[in-house]
Coordinates of C-alpha atoms in Angstrom, one line a residue:
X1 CA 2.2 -15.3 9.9
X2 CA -0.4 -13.3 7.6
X3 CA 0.4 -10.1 7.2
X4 CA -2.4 -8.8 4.6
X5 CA -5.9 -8.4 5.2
X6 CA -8.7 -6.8 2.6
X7 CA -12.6 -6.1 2.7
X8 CA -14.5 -5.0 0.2
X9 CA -17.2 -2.6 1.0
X10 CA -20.9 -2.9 -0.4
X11 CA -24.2 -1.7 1.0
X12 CA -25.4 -5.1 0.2
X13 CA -23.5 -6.5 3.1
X14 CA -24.4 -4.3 5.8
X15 CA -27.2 -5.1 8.1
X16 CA -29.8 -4.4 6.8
X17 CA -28.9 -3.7 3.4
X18 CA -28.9 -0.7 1.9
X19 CA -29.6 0.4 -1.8
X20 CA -26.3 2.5 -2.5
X21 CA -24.3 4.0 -5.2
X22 CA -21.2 3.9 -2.7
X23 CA -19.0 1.1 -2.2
X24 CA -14.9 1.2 -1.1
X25 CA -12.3 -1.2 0.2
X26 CA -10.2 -1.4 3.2
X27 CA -6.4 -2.6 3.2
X28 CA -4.7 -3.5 6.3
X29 CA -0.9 -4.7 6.5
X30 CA 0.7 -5.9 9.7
X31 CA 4.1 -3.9 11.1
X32 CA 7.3 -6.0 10.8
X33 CA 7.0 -6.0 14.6
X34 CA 3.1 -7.3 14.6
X35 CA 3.0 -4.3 17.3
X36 CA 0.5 -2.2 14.3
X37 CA -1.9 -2.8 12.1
X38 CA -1.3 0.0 8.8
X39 CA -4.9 0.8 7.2
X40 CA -6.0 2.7 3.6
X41 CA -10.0 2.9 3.8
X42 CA -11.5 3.8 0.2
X43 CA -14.7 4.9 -0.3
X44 CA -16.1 6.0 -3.6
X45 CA -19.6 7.8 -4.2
X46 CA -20.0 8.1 -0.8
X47 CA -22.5 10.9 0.7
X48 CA -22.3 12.5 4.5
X49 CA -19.6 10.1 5.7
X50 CA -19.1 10.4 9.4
X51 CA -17.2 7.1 10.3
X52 CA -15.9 3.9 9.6
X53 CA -14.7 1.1 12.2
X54 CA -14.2 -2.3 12.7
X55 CA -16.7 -4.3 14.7
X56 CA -16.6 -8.3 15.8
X57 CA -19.6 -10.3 15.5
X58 CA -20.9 -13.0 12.9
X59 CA -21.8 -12.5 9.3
X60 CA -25.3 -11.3 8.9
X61 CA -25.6 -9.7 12.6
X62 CA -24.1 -6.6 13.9
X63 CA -21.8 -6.5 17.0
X64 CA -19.5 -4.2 18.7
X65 CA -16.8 -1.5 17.6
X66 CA -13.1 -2.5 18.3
X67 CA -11.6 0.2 16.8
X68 CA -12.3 3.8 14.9
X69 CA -10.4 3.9 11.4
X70 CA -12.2 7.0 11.0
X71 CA -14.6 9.9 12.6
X72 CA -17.1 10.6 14.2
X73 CA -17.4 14.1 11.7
X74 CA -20.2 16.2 12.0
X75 CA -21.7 17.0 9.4
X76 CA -20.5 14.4 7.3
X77 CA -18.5 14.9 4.4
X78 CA -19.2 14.1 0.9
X79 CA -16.8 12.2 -1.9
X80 CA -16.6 11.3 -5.3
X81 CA -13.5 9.2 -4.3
X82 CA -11.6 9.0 -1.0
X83 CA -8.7 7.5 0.7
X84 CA -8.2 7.7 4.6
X85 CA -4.7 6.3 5.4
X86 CA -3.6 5.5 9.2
X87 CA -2.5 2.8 11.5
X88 CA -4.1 1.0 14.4
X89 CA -2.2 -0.2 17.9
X90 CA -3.3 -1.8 21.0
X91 CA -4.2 1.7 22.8
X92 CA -6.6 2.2 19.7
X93 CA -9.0 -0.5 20.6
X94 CA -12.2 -0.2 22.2
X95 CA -15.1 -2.2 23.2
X96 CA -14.3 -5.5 23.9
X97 CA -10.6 -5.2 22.7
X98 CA -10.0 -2.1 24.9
X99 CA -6.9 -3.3 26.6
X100 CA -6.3 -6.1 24.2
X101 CA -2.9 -6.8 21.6
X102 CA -2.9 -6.2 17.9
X103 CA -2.7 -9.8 17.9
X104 CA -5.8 -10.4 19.5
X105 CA -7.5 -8.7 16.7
X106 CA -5.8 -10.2 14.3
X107 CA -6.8 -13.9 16.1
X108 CA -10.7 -12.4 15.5
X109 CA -10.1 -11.2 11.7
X110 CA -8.5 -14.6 11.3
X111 CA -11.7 -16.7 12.4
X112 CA -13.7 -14.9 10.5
X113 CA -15.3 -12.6 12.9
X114 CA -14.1 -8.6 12.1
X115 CA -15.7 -6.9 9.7
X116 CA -15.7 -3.1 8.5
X117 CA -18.5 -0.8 8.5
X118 CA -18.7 2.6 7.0
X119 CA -22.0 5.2 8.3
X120 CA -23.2 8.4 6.8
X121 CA -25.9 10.6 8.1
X122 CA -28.3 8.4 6.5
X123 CA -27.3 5.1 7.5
X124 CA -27.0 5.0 11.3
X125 CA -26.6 1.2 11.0
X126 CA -23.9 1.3 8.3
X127 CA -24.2 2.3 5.0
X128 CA -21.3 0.1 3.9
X129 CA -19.8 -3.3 5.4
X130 CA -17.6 -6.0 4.5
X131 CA -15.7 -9.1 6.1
X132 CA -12.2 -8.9 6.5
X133 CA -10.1 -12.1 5.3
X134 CA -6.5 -12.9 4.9
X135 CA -4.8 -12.1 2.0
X136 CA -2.7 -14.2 0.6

């Protein structure tokens, strides 16, 4: 079973995409139990951040938050570089997971179909976004 995940965050990926200095990675390794996903969210150059979550959907389209790995903070806070540490369960997801297993998210991030987003105050779309894949 695969146990690592990773995205890479660029405003480039984010729909639509946004000119920014910011970019960050997320990190997510699965409990010995499968029962929670453990998170580390970095973002670097990043200006009024209010959020970050995971959303299903394809590619180049935006779809639905599953889960909050961060906010909603208001105002938004400012970094140079950042690092927001936690761990997701079942009773953290929303949206169309809300109710759902760990599992079940990790079948979505597996076909290809979770993704990270990270918003500011100026970006109400996303500022930053990247896939999630398996890491091997």
């Amino acid at each position: 079973m695969l146990k690592q995940f990773f995205s890479r965050l660029k405003g480039e990926h984010a729909v639509p995409a946004v000119a920014t200095r910011a970019s960050g990675s997320t990190e997510f390794v699965l409990s010995s139990n499968g029962n929670k996903l453990h998170f580390r969210l970095q973002v670097k150059n990043m200006k009024k951040f209010t959020q970050a979550r995971i959303h299903l959907g394809d590619h180049w389209k935006n779809g639905p938050a599953v889960a909050y790995l961060f906010g909603n903070t208001k105002p938004g806070i400012s970094v140079t570089s950042g690092i927001i540490t936690g761990q997701l369960m079942a009773a953290d997801l929303i949206g169309p997971l809300q109710g759902a297993s760990i599992s079940e998210l990790l079948e979505e991030i597996k076909a290809g179909r979770a993704y990270v987003i990270v918003y500011s105050e100026f970006c109400s779309s996303g500022e930053l976004r990247g896939p999630i894949h398996p890491q091997s």
